[in-house]
Coordinates of C-alpha atoms (C1' of nucleotides) in Angstrom, one line a residue:
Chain A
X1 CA 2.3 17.3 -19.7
X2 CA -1.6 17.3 -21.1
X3 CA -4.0 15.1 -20.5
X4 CA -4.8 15.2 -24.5
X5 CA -1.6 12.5 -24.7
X6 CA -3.7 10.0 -22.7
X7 CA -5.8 7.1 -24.2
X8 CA -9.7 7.3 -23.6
X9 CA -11.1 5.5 -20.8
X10 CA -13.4 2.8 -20.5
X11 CA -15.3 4.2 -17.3
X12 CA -15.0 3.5 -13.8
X13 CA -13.2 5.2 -11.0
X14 CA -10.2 2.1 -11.1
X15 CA -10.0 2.1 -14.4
X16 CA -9.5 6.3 -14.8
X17 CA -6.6 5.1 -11.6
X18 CA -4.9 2.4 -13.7
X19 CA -4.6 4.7 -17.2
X20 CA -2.9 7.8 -14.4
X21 CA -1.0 6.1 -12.9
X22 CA 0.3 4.1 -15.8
X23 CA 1.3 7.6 -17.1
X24 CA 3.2 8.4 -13.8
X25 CA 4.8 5.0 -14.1
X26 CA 6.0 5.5 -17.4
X27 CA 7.3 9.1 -16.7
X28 CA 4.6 11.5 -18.6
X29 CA 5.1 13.8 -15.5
X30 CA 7.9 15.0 -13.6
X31 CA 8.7 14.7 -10.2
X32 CA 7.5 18.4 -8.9
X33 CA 5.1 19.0 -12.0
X34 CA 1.5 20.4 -10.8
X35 CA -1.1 17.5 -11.9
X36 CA -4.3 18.6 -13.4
X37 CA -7.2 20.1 -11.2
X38 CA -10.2 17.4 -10.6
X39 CA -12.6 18.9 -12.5
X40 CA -10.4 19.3 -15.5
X41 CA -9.7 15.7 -15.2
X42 CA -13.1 15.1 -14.7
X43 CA -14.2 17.2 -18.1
X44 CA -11.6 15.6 -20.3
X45 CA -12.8 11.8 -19.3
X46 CA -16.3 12.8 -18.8
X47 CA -16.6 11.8 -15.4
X48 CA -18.2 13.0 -12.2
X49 CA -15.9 14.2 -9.9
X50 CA -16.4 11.9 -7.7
X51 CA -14.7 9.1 -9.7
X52 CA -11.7 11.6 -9.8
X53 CA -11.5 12.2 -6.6
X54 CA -11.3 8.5 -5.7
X55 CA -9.2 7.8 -8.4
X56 CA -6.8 10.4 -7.2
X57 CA -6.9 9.2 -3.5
X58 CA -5.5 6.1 -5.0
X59 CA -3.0 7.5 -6.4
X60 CA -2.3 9.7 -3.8
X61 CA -2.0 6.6 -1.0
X62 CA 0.5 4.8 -3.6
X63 CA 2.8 8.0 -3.1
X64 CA 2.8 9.3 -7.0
X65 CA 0.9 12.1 -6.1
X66 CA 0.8 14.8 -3.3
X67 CA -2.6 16.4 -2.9
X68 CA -3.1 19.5 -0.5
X69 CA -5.8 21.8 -0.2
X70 CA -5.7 25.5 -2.0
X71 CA -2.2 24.4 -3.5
X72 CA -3.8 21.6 -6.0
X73 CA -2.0 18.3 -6.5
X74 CA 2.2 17.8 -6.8
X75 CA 4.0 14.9 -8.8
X76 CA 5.9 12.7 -6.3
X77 CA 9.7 11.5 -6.8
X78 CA 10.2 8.2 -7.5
X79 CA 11.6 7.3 -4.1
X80 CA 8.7 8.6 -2.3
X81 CA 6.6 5.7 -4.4
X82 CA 4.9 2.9 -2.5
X83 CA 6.4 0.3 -4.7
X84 CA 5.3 -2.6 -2.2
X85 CA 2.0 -1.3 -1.9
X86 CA -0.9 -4.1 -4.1
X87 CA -2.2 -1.0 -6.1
X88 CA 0.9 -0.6 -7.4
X89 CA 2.0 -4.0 -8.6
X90 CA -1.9 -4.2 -10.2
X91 CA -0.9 -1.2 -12.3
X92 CA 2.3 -2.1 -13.5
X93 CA 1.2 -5.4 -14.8
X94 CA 1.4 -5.4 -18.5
X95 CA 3.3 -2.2 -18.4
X96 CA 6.5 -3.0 -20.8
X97 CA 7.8 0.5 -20.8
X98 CA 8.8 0.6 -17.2
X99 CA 10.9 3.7 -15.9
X100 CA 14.6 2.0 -16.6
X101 CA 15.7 3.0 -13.3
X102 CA 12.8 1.1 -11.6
X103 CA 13.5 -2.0 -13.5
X104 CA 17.3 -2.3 -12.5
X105 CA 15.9 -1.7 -8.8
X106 CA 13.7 -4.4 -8.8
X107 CA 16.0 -6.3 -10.9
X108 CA 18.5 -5.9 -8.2
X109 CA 16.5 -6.6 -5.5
X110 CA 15.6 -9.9 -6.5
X111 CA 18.8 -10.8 -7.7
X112 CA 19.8 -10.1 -3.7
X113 CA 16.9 -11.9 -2.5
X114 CA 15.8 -14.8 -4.9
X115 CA 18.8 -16.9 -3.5
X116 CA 17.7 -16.4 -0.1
X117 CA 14.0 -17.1 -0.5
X118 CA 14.9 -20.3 -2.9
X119 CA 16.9 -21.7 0.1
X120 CA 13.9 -20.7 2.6
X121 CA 11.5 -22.8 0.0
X122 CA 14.2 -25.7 0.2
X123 CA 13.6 -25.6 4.0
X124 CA 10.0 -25.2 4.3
X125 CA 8.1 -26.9 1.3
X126 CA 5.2 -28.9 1.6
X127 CA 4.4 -31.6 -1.0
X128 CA 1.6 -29.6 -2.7
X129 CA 4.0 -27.2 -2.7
X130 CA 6.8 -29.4 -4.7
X131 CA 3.3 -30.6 -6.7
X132 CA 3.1 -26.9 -7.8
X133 CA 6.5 -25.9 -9.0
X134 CA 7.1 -29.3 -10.7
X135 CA 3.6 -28.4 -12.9
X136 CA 5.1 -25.1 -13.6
X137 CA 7.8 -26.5 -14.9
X138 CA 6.7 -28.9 -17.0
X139 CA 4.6 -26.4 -18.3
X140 CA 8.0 -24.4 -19.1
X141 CA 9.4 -27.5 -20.6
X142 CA 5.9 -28.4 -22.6
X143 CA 6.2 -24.7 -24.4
X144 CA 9.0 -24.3 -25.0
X145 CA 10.6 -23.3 -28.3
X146 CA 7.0 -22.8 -29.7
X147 CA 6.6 -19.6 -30.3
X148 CA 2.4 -19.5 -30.7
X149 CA 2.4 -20.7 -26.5
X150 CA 5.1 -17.9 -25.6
X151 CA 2.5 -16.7 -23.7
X152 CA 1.6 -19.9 -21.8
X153 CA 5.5 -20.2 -21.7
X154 CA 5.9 -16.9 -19.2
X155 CA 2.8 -17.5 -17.4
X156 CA 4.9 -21.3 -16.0
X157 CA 7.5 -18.8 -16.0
X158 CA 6.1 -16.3 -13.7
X159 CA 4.3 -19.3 -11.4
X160 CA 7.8 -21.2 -10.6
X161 CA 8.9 -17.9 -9.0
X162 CA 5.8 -16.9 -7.2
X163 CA 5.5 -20.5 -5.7
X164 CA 8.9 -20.6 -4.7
X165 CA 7.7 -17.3 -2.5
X166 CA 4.7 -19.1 -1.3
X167 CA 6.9 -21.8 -0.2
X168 CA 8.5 -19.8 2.0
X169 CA 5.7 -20.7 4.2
X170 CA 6.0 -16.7 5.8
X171 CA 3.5 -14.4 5.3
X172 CA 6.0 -11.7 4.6
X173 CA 7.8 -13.0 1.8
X174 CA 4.4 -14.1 0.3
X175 CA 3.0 -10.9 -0.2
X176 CA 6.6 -9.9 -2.0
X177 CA 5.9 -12.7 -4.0
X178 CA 2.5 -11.4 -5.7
X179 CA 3.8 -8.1 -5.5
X180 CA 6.8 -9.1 -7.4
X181 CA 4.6 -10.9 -9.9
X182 CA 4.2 -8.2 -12.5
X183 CA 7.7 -7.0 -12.5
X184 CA 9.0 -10.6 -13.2
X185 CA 6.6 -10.9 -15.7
X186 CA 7.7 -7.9 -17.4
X187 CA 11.2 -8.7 -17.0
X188 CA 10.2 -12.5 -18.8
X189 CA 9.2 -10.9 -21.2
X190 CA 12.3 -8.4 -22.4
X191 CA 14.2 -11.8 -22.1
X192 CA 14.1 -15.1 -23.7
X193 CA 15.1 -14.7 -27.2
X194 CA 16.5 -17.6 -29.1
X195 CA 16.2 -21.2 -28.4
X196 CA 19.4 -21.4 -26.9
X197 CA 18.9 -19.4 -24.6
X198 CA 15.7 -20.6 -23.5
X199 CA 16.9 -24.2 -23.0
X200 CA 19.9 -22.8 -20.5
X201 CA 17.4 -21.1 -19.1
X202 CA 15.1 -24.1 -18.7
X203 CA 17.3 -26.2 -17.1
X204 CA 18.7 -23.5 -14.5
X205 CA 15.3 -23.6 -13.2
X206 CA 15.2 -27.3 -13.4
X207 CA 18.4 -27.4 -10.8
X208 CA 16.2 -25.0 -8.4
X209 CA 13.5 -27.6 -8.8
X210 CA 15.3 -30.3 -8.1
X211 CA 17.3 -28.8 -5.2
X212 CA 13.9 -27.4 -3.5
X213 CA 12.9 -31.5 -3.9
X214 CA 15.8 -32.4 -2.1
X215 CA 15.8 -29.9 0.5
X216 CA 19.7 -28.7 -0.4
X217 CA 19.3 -25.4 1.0
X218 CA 22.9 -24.4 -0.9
X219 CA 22.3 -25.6 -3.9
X220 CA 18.7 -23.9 -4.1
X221 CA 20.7 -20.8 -3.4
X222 CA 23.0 -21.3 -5.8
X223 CA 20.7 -22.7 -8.5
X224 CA 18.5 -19.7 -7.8
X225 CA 21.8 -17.1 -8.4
X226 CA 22.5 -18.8 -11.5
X227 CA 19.0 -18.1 -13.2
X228 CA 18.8 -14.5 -12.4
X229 CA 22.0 -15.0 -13.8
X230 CA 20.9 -15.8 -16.8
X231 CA 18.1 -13.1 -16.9
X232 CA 21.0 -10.4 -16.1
X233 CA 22.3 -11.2 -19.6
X234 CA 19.1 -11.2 -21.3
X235 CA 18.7 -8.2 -19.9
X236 CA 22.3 -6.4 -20.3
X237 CA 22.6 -5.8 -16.5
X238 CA 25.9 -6.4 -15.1
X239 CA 25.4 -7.7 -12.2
X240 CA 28.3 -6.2 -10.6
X241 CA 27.0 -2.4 -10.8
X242 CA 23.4 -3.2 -9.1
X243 CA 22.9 -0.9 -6.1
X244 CA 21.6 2.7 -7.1
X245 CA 23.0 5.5 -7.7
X246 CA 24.9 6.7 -4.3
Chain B
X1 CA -18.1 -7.4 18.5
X2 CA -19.7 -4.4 18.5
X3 CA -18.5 -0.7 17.8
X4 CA -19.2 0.2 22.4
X5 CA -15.9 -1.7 22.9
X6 CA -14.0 0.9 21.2
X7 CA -12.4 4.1 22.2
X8 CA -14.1 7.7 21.6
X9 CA -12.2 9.3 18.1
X10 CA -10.7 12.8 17.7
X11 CA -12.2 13.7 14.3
X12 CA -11.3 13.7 11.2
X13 CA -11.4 10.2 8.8
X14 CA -7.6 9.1 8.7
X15 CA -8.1 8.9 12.6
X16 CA -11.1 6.7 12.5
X17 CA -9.3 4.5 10.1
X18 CA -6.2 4.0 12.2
X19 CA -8.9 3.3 15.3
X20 CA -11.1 1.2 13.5
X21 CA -7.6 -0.9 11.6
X22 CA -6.0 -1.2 15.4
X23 CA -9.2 -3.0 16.0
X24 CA -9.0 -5.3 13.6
X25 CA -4.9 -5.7 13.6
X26 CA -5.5 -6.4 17.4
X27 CA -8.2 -9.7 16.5
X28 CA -11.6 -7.4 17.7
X29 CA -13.4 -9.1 15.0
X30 CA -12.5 -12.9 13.5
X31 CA -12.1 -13.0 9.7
X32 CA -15.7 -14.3 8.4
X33 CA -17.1 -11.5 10.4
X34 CA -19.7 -9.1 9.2
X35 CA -18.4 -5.4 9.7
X36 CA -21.0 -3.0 11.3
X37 CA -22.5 -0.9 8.4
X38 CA -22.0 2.2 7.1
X39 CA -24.5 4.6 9.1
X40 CA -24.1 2.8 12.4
X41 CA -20.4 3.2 12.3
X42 CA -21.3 7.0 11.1
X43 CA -23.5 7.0 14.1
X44 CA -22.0 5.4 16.4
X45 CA -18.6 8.5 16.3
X46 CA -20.9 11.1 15.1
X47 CA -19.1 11.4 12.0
X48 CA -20.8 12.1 8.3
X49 CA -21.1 8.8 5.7
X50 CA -18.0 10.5 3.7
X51 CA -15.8 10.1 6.5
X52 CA -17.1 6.7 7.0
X53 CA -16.7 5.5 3.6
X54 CA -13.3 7.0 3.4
X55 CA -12.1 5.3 6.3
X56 CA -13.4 2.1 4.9
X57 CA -12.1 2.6 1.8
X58 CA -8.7 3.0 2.9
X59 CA -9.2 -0.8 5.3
X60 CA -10.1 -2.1 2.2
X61 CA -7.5 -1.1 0.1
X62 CA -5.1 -2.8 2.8
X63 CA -6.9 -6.1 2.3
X64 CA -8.2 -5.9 6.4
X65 CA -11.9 -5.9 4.5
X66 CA -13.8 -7.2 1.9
X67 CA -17.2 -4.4 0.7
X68 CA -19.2 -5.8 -1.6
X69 CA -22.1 -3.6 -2.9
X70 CA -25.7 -5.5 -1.4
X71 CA -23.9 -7.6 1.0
X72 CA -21.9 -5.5 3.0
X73 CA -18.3 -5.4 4.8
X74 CA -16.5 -8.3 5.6
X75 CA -13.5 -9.0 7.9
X76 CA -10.8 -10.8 5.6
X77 CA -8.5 -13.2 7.2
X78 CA -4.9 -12.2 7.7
X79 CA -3.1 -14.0 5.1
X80 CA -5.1 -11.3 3.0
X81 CA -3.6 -8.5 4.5
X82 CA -1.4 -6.2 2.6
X83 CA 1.2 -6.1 5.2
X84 CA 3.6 -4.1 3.3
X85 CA 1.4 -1.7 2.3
X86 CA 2.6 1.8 4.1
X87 CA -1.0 2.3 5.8
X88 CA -0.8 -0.8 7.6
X89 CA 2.8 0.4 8.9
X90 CA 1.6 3.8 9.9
X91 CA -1.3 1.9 12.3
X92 CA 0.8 -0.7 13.4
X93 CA 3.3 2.2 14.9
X94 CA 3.1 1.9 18.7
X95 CA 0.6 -1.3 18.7
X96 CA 2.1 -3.5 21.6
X97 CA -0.5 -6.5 21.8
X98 CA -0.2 -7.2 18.2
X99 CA -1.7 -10.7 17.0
X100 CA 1.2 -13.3 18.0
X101 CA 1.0 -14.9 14.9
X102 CA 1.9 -11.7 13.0
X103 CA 4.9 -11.1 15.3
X104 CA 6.3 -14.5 14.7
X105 CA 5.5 -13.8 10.9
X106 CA 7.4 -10.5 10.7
X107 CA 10.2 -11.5 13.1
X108 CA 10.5 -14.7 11.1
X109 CA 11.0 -12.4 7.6
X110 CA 13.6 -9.9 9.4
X111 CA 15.5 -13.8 10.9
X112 CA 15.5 -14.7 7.1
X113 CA 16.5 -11.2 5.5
X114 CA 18.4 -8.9 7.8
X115 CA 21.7 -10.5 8.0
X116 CA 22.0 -10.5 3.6
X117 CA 20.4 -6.6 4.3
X118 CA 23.3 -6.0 6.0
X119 CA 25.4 -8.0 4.0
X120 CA 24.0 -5.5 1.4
X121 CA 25.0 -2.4 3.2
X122 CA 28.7 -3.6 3.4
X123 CA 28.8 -3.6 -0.1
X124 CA 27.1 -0.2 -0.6
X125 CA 27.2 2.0 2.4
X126 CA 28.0 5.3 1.9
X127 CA 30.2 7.8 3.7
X128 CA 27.0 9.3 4.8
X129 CA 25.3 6.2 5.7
X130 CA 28.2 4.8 8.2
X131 CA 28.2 8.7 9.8
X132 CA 24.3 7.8 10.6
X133 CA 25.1 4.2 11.4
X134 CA 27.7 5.7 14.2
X135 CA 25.5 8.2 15.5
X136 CA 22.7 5.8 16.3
X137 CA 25.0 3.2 18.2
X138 CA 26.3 6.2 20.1
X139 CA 22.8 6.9 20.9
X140 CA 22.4 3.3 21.9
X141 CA 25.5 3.4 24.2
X142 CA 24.7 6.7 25.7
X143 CA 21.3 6.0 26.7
X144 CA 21.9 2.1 28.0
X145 CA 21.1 1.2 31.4
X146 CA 19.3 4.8 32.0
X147 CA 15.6 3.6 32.8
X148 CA 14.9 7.3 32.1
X149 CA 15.7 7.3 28.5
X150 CA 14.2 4.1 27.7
X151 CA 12.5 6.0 24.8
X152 CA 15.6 7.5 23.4
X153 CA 17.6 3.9 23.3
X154 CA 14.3 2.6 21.3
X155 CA 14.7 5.6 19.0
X156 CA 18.4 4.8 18.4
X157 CA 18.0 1.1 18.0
X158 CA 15.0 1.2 15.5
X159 CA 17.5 4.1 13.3
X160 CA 20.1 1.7 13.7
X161 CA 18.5 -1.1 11.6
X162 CA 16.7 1.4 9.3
X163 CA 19.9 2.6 8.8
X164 CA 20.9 -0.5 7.4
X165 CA 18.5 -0.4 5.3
X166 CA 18.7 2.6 3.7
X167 CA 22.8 2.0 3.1
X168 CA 21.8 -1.1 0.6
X169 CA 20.9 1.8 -1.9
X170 CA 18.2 -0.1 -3.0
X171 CA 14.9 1.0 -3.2
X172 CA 13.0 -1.6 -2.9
X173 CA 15.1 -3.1 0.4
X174 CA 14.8 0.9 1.5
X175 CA 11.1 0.6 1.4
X176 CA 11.1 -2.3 3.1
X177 CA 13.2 -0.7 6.0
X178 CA 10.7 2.3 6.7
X179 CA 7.9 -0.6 6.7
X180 CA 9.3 -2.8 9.1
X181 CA 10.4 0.2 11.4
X182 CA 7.0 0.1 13.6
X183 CA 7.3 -4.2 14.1
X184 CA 11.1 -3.6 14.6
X185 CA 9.8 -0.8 17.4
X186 CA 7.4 -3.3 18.5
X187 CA 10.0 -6.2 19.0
X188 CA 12.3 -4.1 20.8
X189 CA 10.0 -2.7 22.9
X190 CA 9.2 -6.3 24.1
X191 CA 13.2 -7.3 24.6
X192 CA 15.9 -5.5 26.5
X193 CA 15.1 -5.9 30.3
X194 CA 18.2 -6.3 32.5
X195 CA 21.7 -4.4 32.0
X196 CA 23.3 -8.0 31.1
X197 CA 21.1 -8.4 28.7
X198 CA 21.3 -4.9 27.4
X199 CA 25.1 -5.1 27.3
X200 CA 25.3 -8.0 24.8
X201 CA 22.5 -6.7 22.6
X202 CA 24.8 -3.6 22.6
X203 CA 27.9 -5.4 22.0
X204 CA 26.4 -7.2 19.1
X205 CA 25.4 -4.0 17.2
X206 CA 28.8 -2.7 17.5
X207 CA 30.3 -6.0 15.5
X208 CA 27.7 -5.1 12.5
X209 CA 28.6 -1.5 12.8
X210 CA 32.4 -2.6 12.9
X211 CA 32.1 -5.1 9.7
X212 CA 29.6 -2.5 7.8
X213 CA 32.5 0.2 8.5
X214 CA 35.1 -2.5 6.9
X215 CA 33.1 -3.1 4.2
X216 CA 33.8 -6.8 5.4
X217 CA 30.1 -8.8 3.6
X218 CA 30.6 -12.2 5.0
X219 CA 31.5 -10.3 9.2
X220 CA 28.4 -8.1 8.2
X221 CA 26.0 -11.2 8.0
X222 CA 27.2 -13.3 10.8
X223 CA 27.1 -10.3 12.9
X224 CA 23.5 -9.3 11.9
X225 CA 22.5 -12.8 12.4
X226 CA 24.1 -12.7 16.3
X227 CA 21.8 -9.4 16.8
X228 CA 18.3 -11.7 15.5
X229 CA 19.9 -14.1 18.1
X230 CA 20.0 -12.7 20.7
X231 CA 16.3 -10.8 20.0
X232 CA 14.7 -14.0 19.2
X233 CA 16.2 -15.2 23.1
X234 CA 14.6 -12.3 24.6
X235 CA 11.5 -12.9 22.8
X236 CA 11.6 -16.7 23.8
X237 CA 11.5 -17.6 19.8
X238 CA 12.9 -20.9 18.9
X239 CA 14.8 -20.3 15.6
X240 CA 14.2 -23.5 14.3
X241 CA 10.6 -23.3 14.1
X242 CA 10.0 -20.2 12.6
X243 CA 8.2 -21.1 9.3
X244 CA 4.4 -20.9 9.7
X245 CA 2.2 -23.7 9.9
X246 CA 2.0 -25.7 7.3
Chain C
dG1 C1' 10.5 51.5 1.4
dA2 C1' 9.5 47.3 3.9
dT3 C1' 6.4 45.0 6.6
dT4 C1' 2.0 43.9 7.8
dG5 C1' -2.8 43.1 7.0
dA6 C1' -7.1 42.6 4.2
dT7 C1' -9.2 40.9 0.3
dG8 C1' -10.2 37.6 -3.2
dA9 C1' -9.4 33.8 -6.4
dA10 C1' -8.5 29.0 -6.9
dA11 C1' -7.8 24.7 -5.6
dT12 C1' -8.9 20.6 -2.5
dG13 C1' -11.9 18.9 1.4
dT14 C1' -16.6 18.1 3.4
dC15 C1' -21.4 17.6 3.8
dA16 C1' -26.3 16.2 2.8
dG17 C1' -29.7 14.1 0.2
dA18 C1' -31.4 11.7 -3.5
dC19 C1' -30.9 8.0 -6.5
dA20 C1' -28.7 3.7 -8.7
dT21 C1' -27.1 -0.9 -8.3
dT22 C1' -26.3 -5.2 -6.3
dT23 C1' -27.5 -8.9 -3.3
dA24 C1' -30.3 -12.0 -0.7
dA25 C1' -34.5 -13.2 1.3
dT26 C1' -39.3 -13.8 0.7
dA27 C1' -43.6 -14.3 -1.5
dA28 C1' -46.4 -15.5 -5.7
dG29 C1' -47.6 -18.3 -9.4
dC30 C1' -47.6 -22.2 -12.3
Chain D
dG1 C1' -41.4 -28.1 -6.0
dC2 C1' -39.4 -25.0 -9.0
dT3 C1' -39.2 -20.7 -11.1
dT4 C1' -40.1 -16.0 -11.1
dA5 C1' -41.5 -11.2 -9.1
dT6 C1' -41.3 -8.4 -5.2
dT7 C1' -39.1 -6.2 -1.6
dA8 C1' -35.7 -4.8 1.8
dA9 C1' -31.1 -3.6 2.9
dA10 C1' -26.7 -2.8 2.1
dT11 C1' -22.9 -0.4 -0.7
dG12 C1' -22.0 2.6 -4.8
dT13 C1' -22.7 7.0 -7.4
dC14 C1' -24.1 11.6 -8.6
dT15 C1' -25.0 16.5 -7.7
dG16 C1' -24.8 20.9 -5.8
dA17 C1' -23.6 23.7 -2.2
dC18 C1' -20.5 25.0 1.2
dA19 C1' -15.9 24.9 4.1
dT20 C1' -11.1 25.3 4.3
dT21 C1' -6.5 26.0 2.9
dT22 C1' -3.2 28.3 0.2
dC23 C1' -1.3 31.8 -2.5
dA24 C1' -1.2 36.2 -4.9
dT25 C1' -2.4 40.9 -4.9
dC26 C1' -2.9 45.3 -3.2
dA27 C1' -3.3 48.7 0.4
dA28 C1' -2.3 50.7 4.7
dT29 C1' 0.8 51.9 8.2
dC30 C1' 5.0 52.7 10.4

DNA sequence: GATTGATGAAATGTCAGACATTTAATAAGC
DNA sequence: GCTTATTAAATGTCTGACATTTCATCAATC
């Protein structure tokens, strides 16, 4: 893989990190592939070495690249990524041609851990908290079926999940909740075709709502289960063949 | 707080980070805080301004500080930390007077997630994985009671939950099990006095072990949660109020 | 002929100094 | 009193040189 594939850059050390890493993301390189030198990086983008090297040491402390001295710089396997790491989750936001694999990981993993955190939220809520996720919804509700506010629609979307993480009330499962952030948007957006699906969608979330109102621990777990549920199908995941290859 | 308080460094700038990060995990300097500045810091270890900016960089990558060009460094507070970002694992490792607040956090999160982890690893562990599940608890029973090799049963008993872990197959959950293995180590360290105690600690690993090895999900769970138990006792952690404040 | 050692090329890592940019405080001017 | 230059102080950037590590090549020696 060539650099000459890549899009031109708009300057700035994070920047030249988001458009590499995006490529690694997306599979460009192989796992084991030799990554271009610094200063042919730098030539090609017009930048001083410097930016590269930062940019790389990003990349390099996410785990998509190895980097040693006289040997020149390694493509990482995708288990050795820092998936939980911020940088990370920045660069995949927006991304919609995730690796497959990674998608079904992530998919899987919340599909083992939604339930769980849901009923955690039923637990541990504060008002403001209930404030939030009830204006997310709404905000569902309000756009739905109109297709110029699709883009409103996933942003309620992708804030019902994130504040049912932050009303876990544990630092822990907070962070997993911005970190998750892009990937659920990303899988919002493969999903949700027709309007019939959207209003079962709609009101599976409404039952988490109203289960995290009442403090129903169970049924936030099981209202929680039944709308990654529902995103399984949109997606074409069974849900049945979710762990990783053994 | 000034640089005096802190220990001498051994060269080189991933060292300096970890010393300067165990400082700040460790409440040296209260979020708000102005950081010392570039060339004193340089100064003060005798190291060149790349080394110092590299160390900073990494800090502020994990969220412990804020640079802004003019102003200078800040000290974020800790709900900005990115605690699962690998870094922070790496200079947590072998931290015993972490803050209190942060050990309640993580143990919280493990109290919450372990039990469906192993639940997980019922479902998905490998031939393999139970092999390496067996050999750690037969390090744990070997090396019990023997005030000698104290370090060796810690060894065993942090495998044992990564372990876990690792046998959901998922990568996202597997991540989360190399991150947690320093707090994990940390708690550990703290439990386990006596040989009563130690007995029941030991005979609760061996009823996950037994329900991971049956493949038995629900047996899995309950058993996993009877381990938390019975570390949360030795910690003198009251389940019930393990959400942070709200 | 195989092993060892010396040489050199090529990559990343480090340093030092000058300069750019941002921020905030201070002084000048109306 | 308010606005606007000026200045100082911090982080950010660039550049060129040098250091170090790694690997390949080739020669020497046994």
């Amino acid at each position: 893989m060539t650099l000459d594939a890549l899009p031109a850059h708009q300057g700035g050390a994070e920047n030249l990190a988001r458009l590499l890493a995006r490529a690694l993301l997306t599979g460009h390189w192989q796992p084991g592939d030799v990554f271009p030198k610094e200063l042919d990086i730098g030539q090609h983008f017009s930048v001083s070495r410097n930016q590269v090297r930062n940019a790389l040491a990003s990349l390099s402390a996410a785990g998509l690249l190895e980097r040693t001295a006289g040997r020149g710089t390694q493509v990482r396997a995708m288990s050795e990524w820092h998936l939980l790491d911020p940088l990370m989750s920045e660069w995949m936001t927006g991304l919609m041609n995730l690796d497959p694999q990674l998608v079904r990981a992530i998919y899987a993993f919340r599909f083992s851990a939604e339930p769980l955190v849901a009923g955690l939220a039923a637990q541990a809520a504060s008002a403001d908290d209930i404030a939030r996720l009830e204006t997310a919804f709404e905000g569902m509700q309000r756009t739905a079926g109109q297709p110029e506010a699709r883009h409103q629609h996933i942003e309620h979307d992708v804030a019902f999940h994130d504040v049912i993480y932050q009303a876990t009330h544990n630092l822990v499962w907070r962070q997993m909740g911005h970190l998750l952030r892009p990937s659920i948007m990303a899988l919002v957006h493969r999903s949700q075709h027709d309007i019939k699906t959207l209003d079962d969608s709609l009101a599976r979330h409404g039952h988490v709502l109203k289960a995290i109102q009442a403090g129903d621990v169970a049924a936030a777990e099981a209202a929680a289960r039944e709308v990654l549920r529902r995103t399984a199908i949109d997606l074409g995941i069974v849900p049945d063949t979710l762990s990783d290859g053994r």
